[in-house]
mmCIF file of C-alpha atoms in Angstrom:
data_model
loop_
_atom_site.group_PDB
_atom_site.id
_atom_site.type_symbol
_atom_site.label_atom_id
_atom_site.label_comp_id
_atom_site.label_asym_id
_atom_site.label_seq_id
_atom_site.Cartn_x
_atom_site.Cartn_y
_atom_site.Cartn_z
ATOM 1 C CA MET A 111 -0.090 -0.347 -0.168
ATOM 2 C CA GLY A 112 1.251 3.951 -0.856
ATOM 3 C CA LYS A 113 1.721 7.003 1.340
ATOM 4 C CA CYS A 114 -1.076 8.554 2.410
ATOM 5 C CA GLY A 115 -1.405 11.905 0.557
ATOM 6 C CA ALA A 116 0.379 10.326 -2.410
ATOM 7 C CA LYS A 117 -1.022 11.474 -5.601
ATOM 8 C CA VAL A 118 -2.536 9.257 -8.334
ATOM 9 C CA LYS A 119 -2.378 9.157 -11.602
ATOM 10 C CA PHE A 120 -4.845 7.497 -13.723
ATOM 11 C CA ASN A 121 -5.139 7.117 -17.808
ATOM 12 C CA SER A 122 -8.218 8.615 -19.206
ATOM 13 C CA SER A 123 -9.020 5.265 -20.328
ATOM 14 C CA LEU A 124 -8.802 2.019 -19.675
ATOM 15 C CA SER A 125 -9.262 -1.258 -21.486
ATOM 16 C CA LEU A 126 -11.358 -3.703 -19.674
ATOM 17 C CA THR A 127 -8.567 -5.985 -19.623
ATOM 18 C CA THR A 128 -6.919 -3.902 -16.976
ATOM 19 C CA PHE A 129 -9.799 -4.343 -15.242
ATOM 20 C CA ARG A 130 -9.088 -8.096 -15.115
ATOM 21 C CA GLN A 131 -5.864 -7.924 -14.882
ATOM 22 C CA ILE A 132 -5.858 -5.198 -12.141
ATOM 23 C CA ARG A 133 -9.450 -7.700 -10.379
ATOM 24 C CA SER A 134 -6.542 -10.759 -10.935
ATOM 25 C CA THR A 135 -3.925 -9.010 -8.771
ATOM 26 C CA ILE A 136 -6.930 -8.190 -6.208
ATOM 27 C CA GLN A 137 -7.220 -11.124 -5.817
ATOM 28 C CA TYR A 138 -3.535 -12.626 -5.203
ATOM 29 C CA HIS A 139 -3.367 -10.205 -2.129
ATOM 30 C CA PHE A 140 -5.907 -12.069 -0.108
ATOM 31 C CA PRO A 141 -4.469 -15.472 1.801
ATOM 32 C CA GLN A 142 -6.432 -17.831 -0.424
ATOM 33 C CA ALA A 143 -7.180 -20.318 2.794
ATOM 34 C CA GLN A 144 -9.501 -18.876 5.836
ATOM 35 C CA SER A 145 -10.677 -19.660 10.071
ATOM 36 C CA SER A 146 -13.807 -20.067 10.159
ATOM 37 C CA LYS A 147 -13.981 -17.380 12.069
ATOM 38 C CA ALA A 148 -11.682 -15.448 9.265
ATOM 39 C CA MET A 149 -15.523 -15.977 6.962
ATOM 40 C CA ALA A 150 -17.879 -16.349 8.968
ATOM 41 C CA ASP A 151 -17.030 -12.493 9.188
ATOM 42 C CA LYS A 152 -16.304 -12.475 5.978
ATOM 43 C CA HIS A 153 -20.618 -13.168 4.808
ATOM 44 C CA THR A 154 -21.695 -11.070 8.278
ATOM 45 C CA ASP A 155 -19.212 -7.818 6.339
ATOM 46 C CA ASN A 156 -21.527 -9.078 3.234
ATOM 47 C CA ASP A 157 -24.475 -8.863 4.771
ATOM 48 C CA THR A 158 -23.783 -5.768 7.037
ATOM 49 C CA LYS A 159 -21.260 -3.829 4.272
ATOM 50 C CA GLU A 160 -22.327 -0.206 3.365
ATOM 51 C CA LEU A 161 -23.735 0.398 -0.781
ATOM 52 C CA GLN A 162 -21.829 1.708 -3.305
ATOM 53 C CA PRO A 163 -23.284 5.151 -4.418
ATOM 54 C CA LEU A 164 -23.623 4.567 -8.614
ATOM 55 C CA LEU A 165 -25.084 7.778 -10.633
ATOM 56 C CA VAL A 166 -27.315 6.962 -13.528
ATOM 57 C CA PHE A 167 -27.409 9.156 -16.094
ATOM 58 C CA GLY A 168 -30.388 7.715 -19.197
ATOM 59 C CA PRO A 169 -30.280 5.559 -18.709
ATOM 60 C CA PRO A 170 -28.640 2.738 -20.505
ATOM 61 C CA LEU A 171 -32.027 1.061 -21.904
ATOM 62 C CA LEU A 172 -29.421 -1.925 -20.056
ATOM 63 C CA PHE A 173 -30.777 -0.621 -16.699
ATOM 64 C CA PRO A 174 -33.197 -2.112 -15.478
ATOM 65 C CA ASN A 175 -32.086 -5.702 -15.679
ATOM 66 C CA PHE A 176 -28.464 -3.856 -14.368
ATOM 67 C CA GLU A 177 -30.218 -3.313 -11.139
ATOM 68 C CA ALA A 178 -32.659 -5.991 -10.320
ATOM 69 C CA GLN A 179 -28.856 -8.068 -10.179
ATOM 70 C CA ASN A 180 -27.308 -5.630 -8.488
ATOM 71 C CA LEU A 181 -28.896 -4.119 -5.943
ATOM 72 C CA HIS A 182 -27.274 -5.998 -3.699
ATOM 73 C CA ASN A 183 -23.637 -3.867 -4.308
ATOM 74 C CA TYR A 184 -24.737 -0.366 -4.730
ATOM 75 C CA HIS A 185 -27.038 2.223 -3.573
ATOM 76 C CA PHE A 186 -28.226 3.831 -7.133
ATOM 77 C CA LEU A 187 -28.439 7.311 -7.557
ATOM 78 C CA LYS A 188 -31.600 7.845 -11.100
ATOM 79 C CA ALA A 189 -30.111 11.733 -11.944
ATOM 80 C CA PHE A 190 -32.561 10.521 -14.821
ATOM 81 C CA SER A 191 -35.540 10.962 -13.294
ATOM 82 C CA SER A 192 -35.203 14.061 -11.700
ATOM 83 C CA LYS A 193 -35.097 17.517 -14.202
ATOM 84 C CA LEU A 194 -33.526 19.024 -11.159
ATOM 85 C CA PRO A 195 -30.249 19.969 -11.136
ATOM 86 C CA LEU A 196 -26.891 17.448 -10.023
ATOM 87 C CA HIS A 197 -26.384 19.914 -6.825
ATOM 88 C CA GLN A 198 -30.076 19.032 -5.773
ATOM 89 C CA PHE A 199 -30.850 16.033 -6.393
ATOM 90 C CA LEU A 200 -28.139 14.739 -4.745
ATOM 91 C CA ALA A 201 -29.524 17.349 -2.053
ATOM 92 C CA LYS A 202 -32.692 15.841 -2.307
ATOM 93 C CA HIS A 203 -30.766 12.556 -1.523
ATOM 94 C CA ASN A 204 -29.252 13.292 1.114
ATOM 95 C CA VAL A 205 -26.004 11.954 -0.639
ATOM 96 C CA GLU A 206 -22.636 14.206 -0.152
ATOM 97 C CA PRO A 207 -21.067 14.551 -3.414
ATOM 98 C CA SER A 208 -17.827 13.610 -2.133
ATOM 99 C CA SER A 209 -19.102 9.486 -1.793
ATOM 100 C CA ILE A 210 -19.629 9.072 -5.348
ATOM 101 C CA GLN A 211 -16.620 7.513 -7.654
ATOM 102 C CA ALA A 212 -18.879 6.069 -10.241
ATOM 103 C CA ILE A 213 -20.857 7.264 -13.095
ATOM 104 C CA LEU A 214 -22.785 4.385 -15.446
ATOM 105 C CA CYS A 215 -24.450 6.114 -18.125
ATOM 106 C CA ASN A 216 -25.031 6.305 -21.918
ATOM 107 C CA PRO A 217 -25.629 9.682 -24.813
ATOM 108 C CA PHE A 218 -29.105 10.437 -23.948
ATOM 109 C CA GLN A 219 -27.995 12.695 -21.417
ATOM 110 C CA LYS A 220 -24.343 14.511 -20.649
ATOM 111 C CA VAL A 221 -21.842 14.293 -18.225
ATOM 112 C CA SER A 222 -21.148 17.757 -18.520
ATOM 113 C CA ALA A 223 -18.155 19.428 -17.444
ATOM 114 C CA GLU A 224 -20.067 21.345 -14.570
ATOM 115 C CA VAL A 225 -21.287 18.054 -13.504
ATOM 116 C CA ILE A 226 -17.601 16.908 -13.408
ATOM 117 C CA ARG A 227 -16.313 19.410 -10.958
ATOM 118 C CA LEU A 228 -19.181 18.541 -8.411
ATOM 119 C CA LEU A 229 -18.236 14.705 -8.003
ATOM 120 C CA PRO A 230 -14.675 15.510 -6.636
ATOM 121 C CA SER A 231 -14.110 11.660 -6.404
ATOM 122 C CA LEU A 232 -15.635 11.161 -9.397
ATOM 123 C CA SER A 233 -13.046 8.514 -10.364
ATOM 124 C CA ILE A 234 -14.690 6.570 -13.272
ATOM 125 C CA ILE A 235 -17.228 6.542 -15.198
ATOM 126 C CA VAL A 236 -19.066 3.856 -17.228
ATOM 127 C CA THR A 237 -21.228 4.604 -20.719
ATOM 128 C CA THR A 238 -22.968 1.543 -22.839
ATOM 129 C CA SER A 239 -22.119 3.784 -25.834
ATOM 130 C CA ALA A 240 -19.129 3.161 -28.002
ATOM 131 C CA GLY A 241 -19.111 6.562 -28.637
ATOM 132 C CA THR A 242 -17.940 8.850 -25.906
ATOM 133 C CA ASP A 243 -18.864 12.589 -27.407
ATOM 134 C CA HIS A 244 -21.767 12.799 -24.133
ATOM 135 C CA ILE A 245 -18.679 13.116 -21.986
ATOM 136 C CA ASP A 246 -16.885 15.947 -21.742
ATOM 137 C CA LEU A 247 -12.952 13.772 -21.736
ATOM 138 C CA ALA A 248 -10.756 16.737 -21.469
ATOM 139 C CA GLU A 249 -12.464 17.557 -17.837
ATOM 140 C CA CYS A 250 -11.349 13.220 -18.107
ATOM 141 C CA SER A 251 -8.697 13.766 -18.805
ATOM 142 C CA HIS A 252 -7.830 17.381 -16.701
ATOM 143 C CA ARG A 253 -9.096 14.444 -12.837
ATOM 144 C CA GLY A 254 -7.281 12.051 -13.653
ATOM 145 C CA ILE A 255 -10.758 10.417 -14.370
ATOM 146 C CA GLN A 256 -11.554 6.508 -16.348
ATOM 147 C CA VAL A 257 -13.416 6.662 -18.860
ATOM 148 C CA VAL A 258 -14.207 2.842 -19.986
ATOM 149 C CA SER A 259 -16.968 2.218 -23.021
ATOM 150 C CA ALA A 260 -18.622 -1.403 -22.215
ATOM 151 C CA ALA A 261 -20.240 -1.205 -25.741
ATOM 152 C CA VAL A 262 -20.309 -3.905 -27.845
ATOM 153 C CA ASP A 263 -18.365 -5.330 -30.973
ATOM 154 C CA HIS A 264 -21.952 -4.040 -32.555
ATOM 155 C CA ALA A 265 -21.445 -3.231 -36.160
ATOM 156 C CA GLU A 266 -22.587 -6.405 -37.629
ATOM 157 C CA ASP A 267 -25.955 -5.098 -35.890
ATOM 158 C CA VAL A 268 -25.984 -1.559 -36.703
ATOM 159 C CA ALA A 269 -25.500 -2.204 -40.254
ATOM 160 C CA ASP A 270 -28.373 -4.592 -40.924
ATOM 161 C CA MET A 271 -30.309 -1.836 -39.368
ATOM 162 C CA THR A 272 -29.608 0.492 -42.098
ATOM 163 C CA VAL A 273 -30.787 -1.124 -45.042
ATOM 164 C CA GLY A 274 -34.049 -1.887 -43.109
ATOM 165 C CA LEU A 275 -34.564 1.778 -42.819
ATOM 166 C CA LEU A 276 -32.672 2.161 -46.339
ATOM 167 C CA ILE A 277 -35.116 -0.576 -47.595
ATOM 168 C CA ASP A 278 -38.361 0.485 -45.087
ATOM 169 C CA ILE A 279 -37.855 4.280 -46.946
ATOM 170 C CA MET A 280 -37.770 2.822 -50.226
ATOM 171 C CA TRP A 281 -40.091 0.589 -50.038
ATOM 172 C CA LYS A 282 -42.875 2.614 -47.875
ATOM 173 C CA ILE A 283 -43.230 -0.241 -45.471
ATOM 174 C CA SER A 284 -43.960 1.609 -42.237
ATOM 175 C CA ALA A 285 -45.682 3.974 -44.210
ATOM 176 C CA ALA A 286 -48.156 1.370 -46.233
ATOM 177 C CA ASP A 287 -48.318 -0.309 -42.248
ATOM 178 C CA ARG A 288 -50.229 2.484 -40.977
ATOM 179 C CA PHE A 289 -52.380 2.939 -44.387
ATOM 180 C CA VAL A 290 -53.725 -0.483 -44.116
ATOM 181 C CA ARG A 291 -54.896 0.215 -40.290
ATOM 182 C CA LYS A 292 -56.414 2.648 -41.908
ATOM 183 C CA TRP A 293 -57.626 0.827 -44.321
ATOM 184 C CA GLY A 294 -62.262 0.840 -44.802
ATOM 185 C CA HIS A 295 -63.641 -0.826 -47.859
ATOM 186 C CA SER A 296 -64.541 2.833 -49.471
ATOM 187 C CA MET A 297 -60.253 3.809 -48.303
ATOM 188 C CA PRO A 298 -58.924 4.676 -52.045
ATOM 189 C CA LEU A 299 -55.881 2.916 -53.271
ATOM 190 C CA ASN A 300 -53.684 6.044 -52.865
ATOM 191 C CA LEU A 301 -50.213 4.680 -51.864
ATOM 192 C CA SER A 302 -47.340 5.922 -53.755
ATOM 193 C CA PHE A 303 -45.897 3.343 -54.509
ATOM 194 C CA GLY A 304 -41.987 2.148 -53.790
ATOM 195 C CA SER A 305 -39.000 2.196 -55.045
ATOM 196 C CA LYS A 306 -35.800 -0.891 -55.483
ATOM 197 C CA LEU A 307 -33.035 -0.416 -53.834
ATOM 198 C CA GLU A 308 -30.305 -2.154 -57.178
ATOM 199 C CA GLY A 309 -28.717 0.009 -58.806
ATOM 200 C CA LYS A 310 -28.641 3.480 -56.717
ATOM 201 C CA ARG A 311 -25.741 4.760 -55.510
ATOM 202 C CA VAL A 312 -24.412 4.751 -51.973
ATOM 203 C CA GLY A 313 -21.735 7.396 -50.925
ATOM 204 C CA ILE A 314 -21.693 6.772 -47.444
ATOM 205 C CA VAL A 315 -20.012 9.820 -44.588
ATOM 206 C CA GLY A 316 -17.478 6.823 -42.557
ATOM 207 C CA LEU A 317 -16.180 4.005 -44.431
ATOM 208 C CA GLY A 318 -15.244 2.472 -40.549
ATOM 209 C CA LYS A 319 -16.621 -1.159 -39.588
ATOM 210 C CA ILE A 320 -19.839 0.323 -39.946
ATOM 211 C CA GLY A 321 -19.879 1.943 -42.443
ATOM 212 C CA GLY A 322 -17.979 -0.834 -44.134
ATOM 213 C CA GLU A 323 -20.269 -3.474 -43.298
ATOM 214 C CA VAL A 324 -23.239 -1.140 -44.463
ATOM 215 C CA ALA A 325 -21.073 -1.376 -47.838
ATOM 216 C CA LYS A 326 -20.367 -4.863 -48.006
ATOM 217 C CA ARG A 327 -24.135 -5.072 -46.976
ATOM 218 C CA LEU A 328 -25.379 -2.894 -50.432
ATOM 219 C CA GLU A 329 -22.696 -4.279 -52.544
ATOM 220 C CA VAL A 330 -24.876 -7.484 -52.767
ATOM 221 C CA PHE A 331 -28.057 -5.216 -53.206
ATOM 222 C CA GLY A 332 -26.589 -4.399 -56.633
ATOM 223 C CA CYS A 333 -26.014 -0.601 -55.456
ATOM 224 C CA THR A 334 -22.519 1.255 -55.453
ATOM 225 C CA ILE A 335 -20.702 2.591 -52.799
ATOM 226 C CA MET A 336 -18.887 5.953 -52.541
ATOM 227 C CA TYR A 337 -17.366 7.735 -49.634
ATOM 228 C CA ASN A 338 -15.636 10.392 -48.280
ATOM 229 C CA SER A 339 -13.594 10.159 -44.796
ATOM 230 C CA ARG A 340 -11.438 11.863 -43.135
ATOM 231 C CA ASN A 341 -8.576 10.410 -45.718
ATOM 232 C CA GLN A 342 -8.347 8.305 -48.262
ATOM 233 C CA LYS A 343 -7.920 4.126 -47.247
ATOM 234 C CA PRO A 344 -5.204 3.132 -49.415
ATOM 235 C CA PHE A 345 -7.223 -1.098 -50.147
ATOM 236 C CA VAL A 346 -10.511 -0.277 -50.627
ATOM 237 C CA SER A 347 -12.069 -0.166 -54.348
ATOM 238 C CA TYR A 348 -14.689 2.697 -53.394
ATOM 239 C CA PRO A 349 -14.890 5.608 -55.469
ATOM 240 C CA PHE A 350 -12.956 8.251 -53.343
ATOM 241 C CA TYR A 351 -14.190 11.662 -52.924
ATOM 242 C CA SER A 352 -13.072 14.796 -50.382
ATOM 243 C CA ASN A 353 -15.560 16.908 -50.237
ATOM 244 C CA VAL A 354 -19.093 15.811 -48.830
ATOM 245 C CA VAL A 355 -21.253 18.663 -51.065
ATOM 246 C CA GLU A 356 -19.230 15.981 -54.187
ATOM 247 C CA LEU A 357 -20.502 12.507 -52.788
ATOM 248 C CA ALA A 358 -23.716 14.264 -52.162
ATOM 249 C CA ALA A 359 -24.376 15.631 -56.069
ATOM 250 C CA ASN A 360 -23.294 12.087 -56.893
ATOM 251 C CA SER A 361 -24.922 9.597 -54.856
ATOM 252 C CA ASP A 362 -28.783 8.534 -54.425
ATOM 253 C CA ILE A 363 -28.611 7.549 -50.967
ATOM 254 C CA PHE A 364 -26.339 9.458 -48.311
ATOM 255 C CA VAL A 365 -25.174 7.175 -44.939
ATOM 256 C CA VAL A 366 -24.075 9.279 -41.679
ATOM 257 C CA SER A 367 -21.799 6.668 -40.033
ATOM 258 C CA CYS A 368 -18.454 9.180 -39.570
ATOM 259 C CA SER A 369 -17.640 9.483 -35.822
ATOM 260 C CA LEU A 370 -18.557 12.831 -34.459
ATOM 261 C CA ASN A 371 -15.974 15.747 -33.848
ATOM 262 C CA GLU A 372 -15.705 19.996 -33.340
ATOM 263 C CA LYS A 373 -15.313 19.149 -37.475
ATOM 264 C CA THR A 374 -17.412 16.614 -38.535
ATOM 265 C CA ARG A 375 -20.235 18.197 -37.415
ATOM 266 C CA HIS A 376 -23.331 19.723 -38.977
ATOM 267 C CA ILE A 377 -21.426 17.384 -41.689
ATOM 268 C CA VAL A 378 -24.541 17.257 -43.434
ATOM 269 C CA ASN A 379 -25.886 20.456 -43.979
ATOM 270 C CA ARG A 380 -28.543 22.021 -46.459
ATOM 271 C CA GLU A 381 -26.422 22.300 -48.990
ATOM 272 C CA VAL A 382 -24.744 18.380 -49.234
ATOM 273 C CA MET A 383 -29.433 17.762 -48.870
ATOM 274 C CA LEU A 384 -29.527 20.322 -52.111
ATOM 275 C CA ALA A 385 -26.568 18.438 -53.442
ATOM 276 C CA LEU A 386 -28.612 15.179 -52.769
ATOM 277 C CA GLY A 387 -31.131 16.586 -54.196
ATOM 278 C CA LYS A 388 -35.191 15.552 -54.396
ATOM 279 C CA ASP A 389 -35.013 12.402 -55.240
ATOM 280 C CA GLY A 390 -32.265 11.153 -52.120
ATOM 281 C CA ILE A 391 -33.121 9.933 -49.858
ATOM 282 C CA ILE A 392 -30.634 10.282 -46.121
ATOM 283 C CA VAL A 393 -29.611 7.808 -43.162
ATOM 284 C CA ASN A 394 -28.253 8.348 -40.521
ATOM 285 C CA ILE A 395 -26.985 5.350 -37.795
ATOM 286 C CA GLY A 396 -24.413 8.071 -35.915
ATOM 287 C CA ARG A 397 -25.149 11.039 -33.837
ATOM 288 C CA GLY A 398 -28.001 13.264 -34.750
ATOM 289 C CA ALA A 399 -26.002 16.609 -34.123
ATOM 290 C CA LEU A 400 -23.677 14.916 -37.010
ATOM 291 C CA ILE A 401 -26.596 16.577 -39.595
ATOM 292 C CA ASP A 402 -28.396 20.469 -38.826
ATOM 293 C CA GLU A 403 -31.403 19.178 -37.241
ATOM 294 C CA LYS A 404 -33.645 21.515 -38.140
ATOM 295 C CA GLU A 405 -32.160 22.248 -41.922
ATOM 296 C CA LEU A 406 -33.309 18.889 -42.650
ATOM 297 C CA VAL A 407 -36.289 18.897 -41.674
ATOM 298 C CA ARG A 408 -37.237 21.962 -43.447
ATOM 299 C CA CYS A 409 -35.681 20.326 -46.984
ATOM 300 C CA LEU A 410 -38.267 16.981 -45.996
ATOM 301 C CA MET A 411 -40.775 19.246 -45.960
ATOM 302 C CA GLU A 412 -40.071 21.283 -48.852
ATOM 303 C CA GLY A 413 -39.273 18.405 -50.370
ATOM 304 C CA GLU A 414 -36.211 18.991 -51.151
ATOM 305 C CA ILE A 415 -35.219 15.766 -50.853
ATOM 306 C CA GLY A 416 -36.709 12.821 -51.074
ATOM 307 C CA GLY A 417 -36.921 10.302 -47.272
ATOM 308 C CA ALA A 418 -34.700 10.325 -44.260
ATOM 309 C CA GLY A 419 -34.105 7.059 -42.176
ATOM 310 C CA LEU A 420 -33.080 8.403 -38.407
ATOM 311 C CA ASP A 421 -32.159 6.362 -36.007
ATOM 312 C CA VAL A 422 -31.028 9.100 -33.697
ATOM 313 C CA PHE A 423 -30.866 12.943 -33.184
ATOM 314 C CA GLU A 424 -29.722 16.427 -32.400
ATOM 315 C CA ASN A 425 -31.472 16.555 -29.272
ATOM 316 C CA GLU A 426 -32.421 13.214 -28.284
ATOM 317 C CA PRO A 427 -34.707 12.284 -26.449
ATOM 318 C CA ASN A 428 -36.068 15.224 -28.211
ATOM 319 C CA VAL A 429 -37.800 14.530 -31.685
ATOM 320 C CA PRO A 430 -39.034 16.842 -34.147
ATOM 321 C CA LYS A 431 -42.848 16.757 -34.221
ATOM 322 C CA GLU A 432 -42.552 17.848 -37.447
ATOM 323 C CA LEU A 433 -40.829 14.864 -38.664
ATOM 324 C CA LEU A 434 -43.706 12.206 -36.635
ATOM 325 C CA GLN A 435 -46.309 13.384 -39.464
ATOM 326 C CA LEU A 436 -43.881 12.675 -41.748
ATOM 327 C CA ASP A 437 -44.286 9.668 -44.181
ATOM 328 C CA ASN A 438 -41.350 9.409 -45.404
ATOM 329 C CA VAL A 439 -39.293 9.036 -42.880
ATOM 330 C CA VAL A 440 -38.741 6.457 -40.413
ATOM 331 C CA LEU A 441 -37.683 6.345 -37.357
ATOM 332 C CA SER A 442 -35.785 4.608 -34.201
ATOM 333 C CA PRO A 443 -35.163 5.431 -30.747
ATOM 334 C CA HIS A 444 -31.525 5.317 -30.993
ATOM 335 C CA ALA A 445 -31.859 1.233 -31.289
ATOM 336 C CA ALA A 446 -29.492 0.066 -33.410
ATOM 337 C CA SER A 447 -26.610 -1.436 -31.758
ATOM 338 C CA MET A 448 -29.353 -2.896 -28.694
ATOM 339 C CA THR A 449 -29.998 -6.892 -29.840
ATOM 340 C CA SER A 450 -30.708 -9.040 -26.557
ATOM 341 C CA ASN A 451 -27.405 -10.658 -27.384
ATOM 342 C CA ALA A 452 -25.963 -7.294 -26.778
ATOM 343 C CA LEU A 453 -27.665 -6.009 -24.046
ATOM 344 C CA ASP A 454 -26.773 -8.808 -21.862
ATOM 345 C CA ILE A 455 -23.056 -8.768 -22.643
ATOM 346 C CA MET A 456 -22.954 -5.260 -22.006
ATOM 347 C CA ARG A 457 -24.222 -5.927 -18.420
ATOM 348 C CA GLU A 458 -21.690 -8.605 -17.653
ATOM 349 C CA ARG A 459 -19.228 -5.387 -18.694
ATOM 350 C CA VAL A 460 -20.895 -3.347 -16.894
ATOM 351 C CA SER A 461 -20.935 -5.124 -13.318
ATOM 352 C CA GLU A 462 -17.400 -6.505 -14.162
ATOM 353 C CA CYS A 463 -15.718 -3.260 -14.301
ATOM 354 C CA LEU A 464 -17.505 -1.406 -11.698
ATOM 355 C CA GLU A 465 -16.620 -4.669 -9.622
ATOM 356 C CA ALA A 466 -13.496 -4.367 -10.040
ATOM 357 C CA PHE A 467 -12.675 -0.442 -9.838
ATOM 358 C CA PHE A 468 -14.352 -0.471 -6.097
ATOM 359 C CA SER A 469 -12.433 -3.708 -5.652
ATOM 360 C CA SER A 470 -8.853 -2.314 -6.862
ATOM 361 C CA LYS A 471 -9.653 0.534 -4.479
ATOM 362 C CA LEU A 472 -8.400 -2.072 -1.540
ATOM 363 C CA VAL A 473 -5.025 -2.395 -3.278
ATOM 364 C CA ARG A 474 -4.157 0.307 -5.285
ATOM 365 C CA THR A 475 -0.816 1.606 -5.258
ATOM 366 C CA PRO A 476 0.257 4.796 -5.996
ATOM 367 C CA VAL A 477 1.941 5.940 -8.838
ATOM 368 C CA LEU A 478 4.698 9.240 -7.293
ATOM 369 C CA ASP A 479 4.223 12.377 -10.106
ATOM 370 C CA ASP A 480 8.704 13.377 -10.962
#
C-alpha cells in the first residue's frame, strides 16, 4: 500500500482487459485459506456492507436488469428520473457529492464539465456506448478520471439496421403499415409506390467498421458504393470523395456513419442536402448532430430531399414533432446496436468493470509524480 496523500495517476481510458488484470491482482493479495471465524466475519461484512453510490445518467437500456441484479451492491442514484439540477438532486437524497466515485451513463444525458467538477471523488465513468461525445473528455483527462466503454462490437448489427431503415423508406413499409391499419372498404388506394434498391448510388460518410459493413451489404443489392472519410483508404476500391457536397451530388442515398467531433458536427448541412436532390434519401446511424436537424426538417417538408431514416437525433430524446407527421421518414429510438445478445454482454461488462474498480480501491498502488 502506498503512502497516504500520494497523488495517483490514471489513464483517461482503461480497457476491460486491464480491469480483469487488476481483479486478478486483488485476488492474489488475499489469503487462499481462511479460518472459520474469518469466513464468518466476511459473510457478516457482506450482509452489512454499505452500498456503493452509483450515479446513473441516461439511463442505459440495460439498466432495469442491471439494477435488479445489483441491488445488493449499489445505491442507485437515478439522476435521469429527476428534473432537478444535480446538486439539488443529491441534496434531496441526502447524498454528499464527495461520496460518488462512479457514473454509469449512455448518450441520452451528457456528463458535462459542470457535473464532473461537482463530484470531487469521481474516478470512473462507464458508458454503454462506443462513442464518448456525451462526456467531457478534456475535463476527465484534467482530473485523471477513467472513461470506459462497455460497448460490444456492434458494427454488423448497426449495418443490418441501416439496410432495414433504407428498405423501409424506399418500399414505404411503415407508411403502408399505417395505411392498412386505417384501411376501409371505401378507402382509395392512394399510397405512393416504392422504389427498388438495385442500381442505386450510395455515398457513405465514414467508412469505418460500420460503414464498411453497410457497404458490404448494399453491394449484394447491386448498389454502387462511394465514400468520404478523413483520409482515402489505400486498400478500398470504392471511389473516394474528399468533398462531402460532391459525394452527395453523385449519390442517390446518403449514409452517415462517421464519429461526431467538432469537424464533423453538421457535416450534412443544407448545401449537402440540396446537392443530394429531391429524390435523395439520408440514413443516419451515427450521431444526431452530424446532420443540421433544423435544415433536415425544412428540406423534408419542402420536398428538397426524398426521405430519411433516422436512428439518432440532435437533441435526444427530443424528436422534432414535424418528423412525426411525415410518411417519407422512418424513425428509430437510437436502437441500432440494441439486440438482446448485445445487451446481455454489455450488462456483464458493466458489472465486471464496476466490480473491478471498487475492489481495486483496496489494493491500488499510487504512482508518485516525478
